[in-house]
Short mmCIF file of N, CA and C in Angstrom, two decimals:
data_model
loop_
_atom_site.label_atom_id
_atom_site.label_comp_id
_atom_site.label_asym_id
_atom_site.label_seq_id
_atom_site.Cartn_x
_atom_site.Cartn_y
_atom_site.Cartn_z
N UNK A 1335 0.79 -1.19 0.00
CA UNK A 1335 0.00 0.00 0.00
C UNK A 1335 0.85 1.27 0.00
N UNK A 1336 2.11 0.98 0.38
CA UNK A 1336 3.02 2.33 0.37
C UNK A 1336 3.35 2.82 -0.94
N UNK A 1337 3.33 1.74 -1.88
CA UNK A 1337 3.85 2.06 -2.96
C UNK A 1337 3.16 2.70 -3.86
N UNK A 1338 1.50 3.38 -4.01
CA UNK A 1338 0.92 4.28 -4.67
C UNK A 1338 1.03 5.22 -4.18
N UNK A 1339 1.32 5.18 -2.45
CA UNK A 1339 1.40 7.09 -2.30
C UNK A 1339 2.58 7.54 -2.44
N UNK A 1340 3.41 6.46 -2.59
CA UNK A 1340 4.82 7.22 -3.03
C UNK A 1340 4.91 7.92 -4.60
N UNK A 1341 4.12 6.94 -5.32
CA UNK A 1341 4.27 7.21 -6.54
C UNK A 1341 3.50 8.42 -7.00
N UNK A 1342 2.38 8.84 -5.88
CA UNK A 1342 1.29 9.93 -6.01
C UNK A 1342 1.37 10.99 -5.45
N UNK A 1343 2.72 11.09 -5.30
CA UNK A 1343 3.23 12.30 -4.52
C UNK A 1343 3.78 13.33 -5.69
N UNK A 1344 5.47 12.62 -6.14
CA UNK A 1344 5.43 13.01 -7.47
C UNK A 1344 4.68 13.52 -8.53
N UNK A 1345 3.89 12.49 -8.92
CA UNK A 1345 2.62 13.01 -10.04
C UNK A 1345 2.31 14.09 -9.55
N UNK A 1346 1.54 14.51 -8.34
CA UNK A 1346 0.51 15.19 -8.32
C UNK A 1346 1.65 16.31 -8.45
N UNK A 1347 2.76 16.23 -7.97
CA UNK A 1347 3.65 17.62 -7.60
C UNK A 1347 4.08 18.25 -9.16
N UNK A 1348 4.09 16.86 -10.17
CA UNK A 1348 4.20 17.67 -11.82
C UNK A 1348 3.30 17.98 -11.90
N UNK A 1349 2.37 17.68 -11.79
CA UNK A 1349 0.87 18.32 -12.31
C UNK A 1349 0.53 19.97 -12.04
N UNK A 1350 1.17 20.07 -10.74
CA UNK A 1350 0.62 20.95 -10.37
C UNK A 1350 1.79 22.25 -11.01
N UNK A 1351 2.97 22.00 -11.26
CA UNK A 1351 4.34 22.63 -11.77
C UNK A 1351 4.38 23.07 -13.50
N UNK A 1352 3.58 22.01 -14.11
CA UNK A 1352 3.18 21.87 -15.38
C UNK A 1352 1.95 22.77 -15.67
N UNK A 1353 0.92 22.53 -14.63
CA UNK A 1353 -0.31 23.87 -14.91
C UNK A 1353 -0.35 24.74 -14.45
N UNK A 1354 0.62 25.23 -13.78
CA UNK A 1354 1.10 26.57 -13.60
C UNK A 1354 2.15 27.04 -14.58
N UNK A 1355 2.66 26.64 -14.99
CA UNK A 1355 3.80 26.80 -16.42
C UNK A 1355 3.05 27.50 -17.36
N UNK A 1356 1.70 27.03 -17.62
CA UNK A 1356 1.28 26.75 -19.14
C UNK A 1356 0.38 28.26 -19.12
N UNK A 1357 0.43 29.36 -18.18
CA UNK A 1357 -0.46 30.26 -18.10
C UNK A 1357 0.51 30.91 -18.01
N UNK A 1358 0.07 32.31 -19.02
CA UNK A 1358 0.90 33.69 -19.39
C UNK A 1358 1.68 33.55 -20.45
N UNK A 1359 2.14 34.67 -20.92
CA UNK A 1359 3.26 34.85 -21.74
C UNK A 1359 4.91 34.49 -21.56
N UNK A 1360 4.94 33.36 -21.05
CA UNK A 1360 6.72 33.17 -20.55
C UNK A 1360 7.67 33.45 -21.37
N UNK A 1361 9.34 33.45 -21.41
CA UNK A 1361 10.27 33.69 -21.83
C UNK A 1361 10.75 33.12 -23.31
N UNK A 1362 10.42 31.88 -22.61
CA UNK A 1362 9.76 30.64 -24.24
C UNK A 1362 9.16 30.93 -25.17
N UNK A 1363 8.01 31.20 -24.52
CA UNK A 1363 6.99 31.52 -25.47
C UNK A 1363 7.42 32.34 -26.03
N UNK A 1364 7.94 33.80 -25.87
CA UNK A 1364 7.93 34.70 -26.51
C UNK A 1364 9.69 34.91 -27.44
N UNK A 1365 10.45 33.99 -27.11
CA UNK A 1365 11.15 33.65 -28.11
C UNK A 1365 10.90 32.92 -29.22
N UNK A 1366 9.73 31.78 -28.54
CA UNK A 1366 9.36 30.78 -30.00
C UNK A 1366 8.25 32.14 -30.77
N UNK A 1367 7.24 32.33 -30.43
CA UNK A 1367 6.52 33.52 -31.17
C UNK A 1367 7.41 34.47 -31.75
N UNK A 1368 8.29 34.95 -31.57
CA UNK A 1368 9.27 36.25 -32.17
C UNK A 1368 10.52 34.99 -33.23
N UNK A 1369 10.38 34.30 -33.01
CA UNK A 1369 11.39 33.65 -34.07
C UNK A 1369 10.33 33.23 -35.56
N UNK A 1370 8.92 32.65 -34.57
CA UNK A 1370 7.90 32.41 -36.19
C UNK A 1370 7.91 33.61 -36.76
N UNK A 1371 7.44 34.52 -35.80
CA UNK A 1371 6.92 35.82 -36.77
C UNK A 1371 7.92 36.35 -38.12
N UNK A 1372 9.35 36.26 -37.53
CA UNK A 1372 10.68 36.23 -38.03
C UNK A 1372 10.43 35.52 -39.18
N UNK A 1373 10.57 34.11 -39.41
CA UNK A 1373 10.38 33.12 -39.95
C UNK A 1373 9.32 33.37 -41.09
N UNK A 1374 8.50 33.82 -40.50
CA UNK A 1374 6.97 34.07 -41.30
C UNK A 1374 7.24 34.92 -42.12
N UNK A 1375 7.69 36.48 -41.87
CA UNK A 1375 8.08 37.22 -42.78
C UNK A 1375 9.06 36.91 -43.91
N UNK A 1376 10.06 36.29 -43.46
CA UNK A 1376 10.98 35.61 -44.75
C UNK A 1376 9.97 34.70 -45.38
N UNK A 1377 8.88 33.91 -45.10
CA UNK A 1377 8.14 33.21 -46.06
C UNK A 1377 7.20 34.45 -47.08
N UNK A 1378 6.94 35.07 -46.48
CA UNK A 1378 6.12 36.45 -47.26
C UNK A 1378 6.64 37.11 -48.42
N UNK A 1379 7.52 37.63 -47.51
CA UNK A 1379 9.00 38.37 -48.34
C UNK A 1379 9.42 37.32 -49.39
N UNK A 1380 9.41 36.53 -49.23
CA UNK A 1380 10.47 35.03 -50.28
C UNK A 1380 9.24 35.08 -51.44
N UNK A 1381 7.79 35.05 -50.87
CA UNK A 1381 6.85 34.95 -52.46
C UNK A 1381 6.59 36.34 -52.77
N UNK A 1382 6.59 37.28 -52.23
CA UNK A 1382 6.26 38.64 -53.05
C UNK A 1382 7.66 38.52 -54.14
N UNK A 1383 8.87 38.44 -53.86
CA UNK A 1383 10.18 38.15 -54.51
C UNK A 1383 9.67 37.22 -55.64
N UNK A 1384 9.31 36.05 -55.14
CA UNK A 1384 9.06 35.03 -56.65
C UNK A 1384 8.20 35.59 -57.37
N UNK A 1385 7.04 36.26 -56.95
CA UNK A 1385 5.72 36.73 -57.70
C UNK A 1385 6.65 37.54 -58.97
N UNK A 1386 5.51 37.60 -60.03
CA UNK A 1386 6.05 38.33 -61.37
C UNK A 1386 5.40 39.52 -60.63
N UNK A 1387 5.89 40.42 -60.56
CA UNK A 1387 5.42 42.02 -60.15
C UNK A 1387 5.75 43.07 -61.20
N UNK A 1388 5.28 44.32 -60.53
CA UNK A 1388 5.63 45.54 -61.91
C UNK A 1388 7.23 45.91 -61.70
N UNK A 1389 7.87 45.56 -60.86
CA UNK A 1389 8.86 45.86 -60.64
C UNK A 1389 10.00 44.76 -61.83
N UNK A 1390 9.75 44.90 -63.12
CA UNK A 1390 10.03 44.08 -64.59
C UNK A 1390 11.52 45.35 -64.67
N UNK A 1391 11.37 46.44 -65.13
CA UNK A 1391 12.27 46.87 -65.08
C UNK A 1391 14.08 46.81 -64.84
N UNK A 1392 13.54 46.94 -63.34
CA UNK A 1392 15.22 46.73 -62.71
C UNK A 1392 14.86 45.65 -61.70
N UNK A 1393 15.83 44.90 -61.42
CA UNK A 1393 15.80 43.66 -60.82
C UNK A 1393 16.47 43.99 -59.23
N UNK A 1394 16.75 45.68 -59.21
CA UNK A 1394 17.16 45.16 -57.68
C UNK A 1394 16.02 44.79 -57.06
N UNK A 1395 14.61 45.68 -56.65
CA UNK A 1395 13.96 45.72 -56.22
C UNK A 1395 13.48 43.61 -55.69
N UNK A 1396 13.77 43.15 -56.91
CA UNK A 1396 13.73 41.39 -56.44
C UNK A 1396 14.71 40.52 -55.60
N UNK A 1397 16.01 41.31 -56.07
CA UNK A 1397 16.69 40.56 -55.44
C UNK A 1397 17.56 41.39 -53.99
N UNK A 1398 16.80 42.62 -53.66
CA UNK A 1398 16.84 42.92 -52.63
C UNK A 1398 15.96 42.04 -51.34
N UNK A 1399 14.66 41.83 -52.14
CA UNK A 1399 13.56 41.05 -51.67
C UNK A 1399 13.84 39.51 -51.31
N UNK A 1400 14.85 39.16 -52.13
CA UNK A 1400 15.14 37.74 -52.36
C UNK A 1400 16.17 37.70 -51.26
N UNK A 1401 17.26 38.53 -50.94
CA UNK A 1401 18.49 38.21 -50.04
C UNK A 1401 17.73 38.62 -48.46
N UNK A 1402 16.73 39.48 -48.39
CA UNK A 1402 15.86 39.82 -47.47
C UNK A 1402 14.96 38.72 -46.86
N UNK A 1403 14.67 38.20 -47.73
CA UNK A 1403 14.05 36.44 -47.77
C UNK A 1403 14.61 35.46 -46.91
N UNK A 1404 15.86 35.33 -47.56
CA UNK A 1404 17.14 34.80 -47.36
C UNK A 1404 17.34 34.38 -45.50
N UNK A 1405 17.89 36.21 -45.58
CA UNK A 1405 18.42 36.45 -44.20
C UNK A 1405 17.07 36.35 -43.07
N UNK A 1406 15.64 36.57 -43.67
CA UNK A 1406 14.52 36.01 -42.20
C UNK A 1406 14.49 34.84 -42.19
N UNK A 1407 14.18 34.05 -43.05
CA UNK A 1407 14.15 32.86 -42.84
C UNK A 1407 15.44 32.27 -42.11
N UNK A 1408 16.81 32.79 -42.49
CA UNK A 1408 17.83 31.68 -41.79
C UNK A 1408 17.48 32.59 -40.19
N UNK A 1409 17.33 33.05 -39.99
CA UNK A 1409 17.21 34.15 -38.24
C UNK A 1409 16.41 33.02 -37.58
N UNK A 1410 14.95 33.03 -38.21
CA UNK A 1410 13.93 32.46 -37.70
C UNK A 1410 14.34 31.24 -37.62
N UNK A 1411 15.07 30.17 -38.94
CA UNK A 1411 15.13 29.04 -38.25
C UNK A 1411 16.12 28.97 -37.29
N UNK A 1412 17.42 29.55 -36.98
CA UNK A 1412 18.64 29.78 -36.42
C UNK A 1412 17.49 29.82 -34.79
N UNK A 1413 16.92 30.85 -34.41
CA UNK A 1413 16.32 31.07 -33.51
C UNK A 1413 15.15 30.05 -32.73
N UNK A 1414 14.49 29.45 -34.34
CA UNK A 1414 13.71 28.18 -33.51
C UNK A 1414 14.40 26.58 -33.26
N UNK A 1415 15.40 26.92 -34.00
CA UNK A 1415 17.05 25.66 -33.32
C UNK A 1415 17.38 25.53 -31.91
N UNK A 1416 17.27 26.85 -32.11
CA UNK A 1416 18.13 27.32 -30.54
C UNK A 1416 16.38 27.07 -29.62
N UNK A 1417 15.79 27.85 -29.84
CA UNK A 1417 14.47 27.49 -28.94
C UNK A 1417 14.03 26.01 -28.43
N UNK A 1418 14.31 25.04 -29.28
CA UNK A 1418 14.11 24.18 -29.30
C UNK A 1418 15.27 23.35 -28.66
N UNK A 1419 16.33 23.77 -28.62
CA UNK A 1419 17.11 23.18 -27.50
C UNK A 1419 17.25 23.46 -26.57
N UNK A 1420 16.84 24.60 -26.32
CA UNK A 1420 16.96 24.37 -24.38
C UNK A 1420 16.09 24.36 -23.85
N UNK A 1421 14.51 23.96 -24.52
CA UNK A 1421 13.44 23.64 -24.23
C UNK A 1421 13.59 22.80 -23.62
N UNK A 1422 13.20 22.40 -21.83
CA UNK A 1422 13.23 21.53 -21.16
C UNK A 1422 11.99 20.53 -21.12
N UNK A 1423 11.01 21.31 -22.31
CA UNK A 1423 9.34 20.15 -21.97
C UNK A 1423 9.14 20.48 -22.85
N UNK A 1424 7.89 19.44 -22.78
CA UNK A 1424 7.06 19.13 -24.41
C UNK A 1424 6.18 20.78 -24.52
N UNK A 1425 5.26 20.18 -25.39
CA UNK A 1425 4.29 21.12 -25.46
C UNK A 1425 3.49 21.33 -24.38
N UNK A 1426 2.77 22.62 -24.26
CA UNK A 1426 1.94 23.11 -23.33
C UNK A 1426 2.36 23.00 -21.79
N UNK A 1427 4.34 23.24 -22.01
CA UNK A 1427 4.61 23.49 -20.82
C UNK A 1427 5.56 24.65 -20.42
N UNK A 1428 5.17 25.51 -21.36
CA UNK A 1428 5.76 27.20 -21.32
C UNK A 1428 6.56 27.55 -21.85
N UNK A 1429 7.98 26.65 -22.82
CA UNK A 1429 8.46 26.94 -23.39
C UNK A 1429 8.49 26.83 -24.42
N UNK A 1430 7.55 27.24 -25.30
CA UNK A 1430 7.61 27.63 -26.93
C UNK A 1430 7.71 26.53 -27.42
N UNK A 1431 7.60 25.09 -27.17
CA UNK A 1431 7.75 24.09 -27.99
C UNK A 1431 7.03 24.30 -29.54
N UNK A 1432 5.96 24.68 -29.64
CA UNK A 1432 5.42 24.69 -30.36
C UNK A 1432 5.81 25.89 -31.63
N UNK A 1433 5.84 27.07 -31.12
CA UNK A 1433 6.43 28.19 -31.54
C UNK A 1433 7.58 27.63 -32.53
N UNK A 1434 8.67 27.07 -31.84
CA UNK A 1434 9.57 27.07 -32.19
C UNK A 1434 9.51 25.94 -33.24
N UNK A 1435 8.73 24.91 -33.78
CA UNK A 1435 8.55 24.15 -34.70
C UNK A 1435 7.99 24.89 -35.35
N UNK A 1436 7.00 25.88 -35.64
CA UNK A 1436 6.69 26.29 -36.48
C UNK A 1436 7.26 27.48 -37.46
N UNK A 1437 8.64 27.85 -36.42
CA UNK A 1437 9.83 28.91 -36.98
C UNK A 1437 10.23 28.05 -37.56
N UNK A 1438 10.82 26.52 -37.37
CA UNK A 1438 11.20 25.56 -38.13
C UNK A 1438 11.26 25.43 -38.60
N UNK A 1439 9.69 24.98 -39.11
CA UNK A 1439 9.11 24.57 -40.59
C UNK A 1439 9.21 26.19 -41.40
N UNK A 1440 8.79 27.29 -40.84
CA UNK A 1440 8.28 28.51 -41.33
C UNK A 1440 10.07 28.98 -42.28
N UNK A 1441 10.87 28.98 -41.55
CA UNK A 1441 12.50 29.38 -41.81
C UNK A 1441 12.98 28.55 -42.75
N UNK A 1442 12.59 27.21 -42.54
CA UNK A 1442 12.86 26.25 -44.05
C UNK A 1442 12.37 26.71 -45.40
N UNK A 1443 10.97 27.04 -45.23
CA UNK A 1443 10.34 27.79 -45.98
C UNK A 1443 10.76 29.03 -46.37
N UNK A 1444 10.56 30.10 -45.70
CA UNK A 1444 11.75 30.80 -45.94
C UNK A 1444 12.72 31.21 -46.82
N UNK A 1445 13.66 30.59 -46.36
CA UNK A 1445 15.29 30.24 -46.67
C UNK A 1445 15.18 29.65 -48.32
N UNK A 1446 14.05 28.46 -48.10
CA UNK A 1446 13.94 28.22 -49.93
C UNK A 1446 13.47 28.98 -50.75
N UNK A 1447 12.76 30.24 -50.39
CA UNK A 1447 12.33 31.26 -51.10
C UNK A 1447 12.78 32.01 -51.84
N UNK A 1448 13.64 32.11 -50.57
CA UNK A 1448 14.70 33.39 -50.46
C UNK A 1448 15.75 32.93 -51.25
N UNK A 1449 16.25 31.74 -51.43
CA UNK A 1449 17.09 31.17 -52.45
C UNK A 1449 17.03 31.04 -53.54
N UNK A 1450 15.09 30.37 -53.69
CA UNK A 1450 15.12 30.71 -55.21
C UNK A 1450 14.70 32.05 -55.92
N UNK A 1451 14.44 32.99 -55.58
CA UNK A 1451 14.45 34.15 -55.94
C UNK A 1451 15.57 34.48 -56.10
N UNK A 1452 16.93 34.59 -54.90
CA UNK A 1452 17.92 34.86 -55.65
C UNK A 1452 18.99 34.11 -56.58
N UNK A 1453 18.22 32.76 -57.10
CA UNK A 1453 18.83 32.63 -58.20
C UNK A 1453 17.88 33.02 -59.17
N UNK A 1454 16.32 33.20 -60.01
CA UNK A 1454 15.85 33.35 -60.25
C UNK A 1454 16.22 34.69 -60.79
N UNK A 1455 16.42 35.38 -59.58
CA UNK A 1455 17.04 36.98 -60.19
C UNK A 1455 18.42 37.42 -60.62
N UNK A 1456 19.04 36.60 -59.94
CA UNK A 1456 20.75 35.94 -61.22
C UNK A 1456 20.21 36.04 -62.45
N UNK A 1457 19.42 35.26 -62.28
CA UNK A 1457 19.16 34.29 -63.95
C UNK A 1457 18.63 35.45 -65.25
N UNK A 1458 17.72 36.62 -64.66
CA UNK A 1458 17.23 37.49 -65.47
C UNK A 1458 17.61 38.44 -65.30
N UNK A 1459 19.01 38.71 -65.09
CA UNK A 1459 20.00 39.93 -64.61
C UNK A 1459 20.71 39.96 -65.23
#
């Protein structure tokens, strides 16, 4: 009989450490959120760059857009790397787990944008 309240001591003591974590804006969080947003914009920036626009003329205007691409996306994923490693818990336990996969995926994205635009704009330069 000793051996469930030992074991129900623990539990209850994560439980209670874990749902207090998961309320507010923590330190985590707001590195994984500021690395997507990061991330996000190099995905934006990377297709306005691919889009055919009026900007036919002169090509900096693209491949300003394109190296701009480039450099959010590698930030954002650089930043949700790092978020993601010194994340001590899964999800929904205050540190940005989530955030920071989606700078992940978002910075991969990104970064390929931003790449092919600036070869794209090599290419018609």
């Amino acid at each position: 009989m000793a051996v469930p309240s030992v074991l129900a001591v623990p539990a209850a003591a994560h439980i209670a450490v874990q749902s207090a974590a998961t309320t507010g804006l923590t330190s985590g969080r707001l590195v994984g959120t500021t690395a997507a947003v990061v991330a996000l914009a190099g995905v934006v920036i990377g297709a306005l760059a691919l889009a055919r626009s009026t900007d036919r003329p002169g090509i900096g205007k693209r491949r300003n857009r394109a190296l701009t691409a480039l450099a959010a996306g590698l930030v954002g994923l650089a930043m949700g790397v790092v978020n993601l490693a010194v994340a001590d818990g899964g999800p929904g336990t205050g540190n940005g787990v989530i955030a920071g996969v989606m700078a992940l995926a978002l910075g991969l994205i990104g970064t390929a944008l931003g790449g092919l635009a600036l070869t794209r704009a090599r290419r018609t330069g």
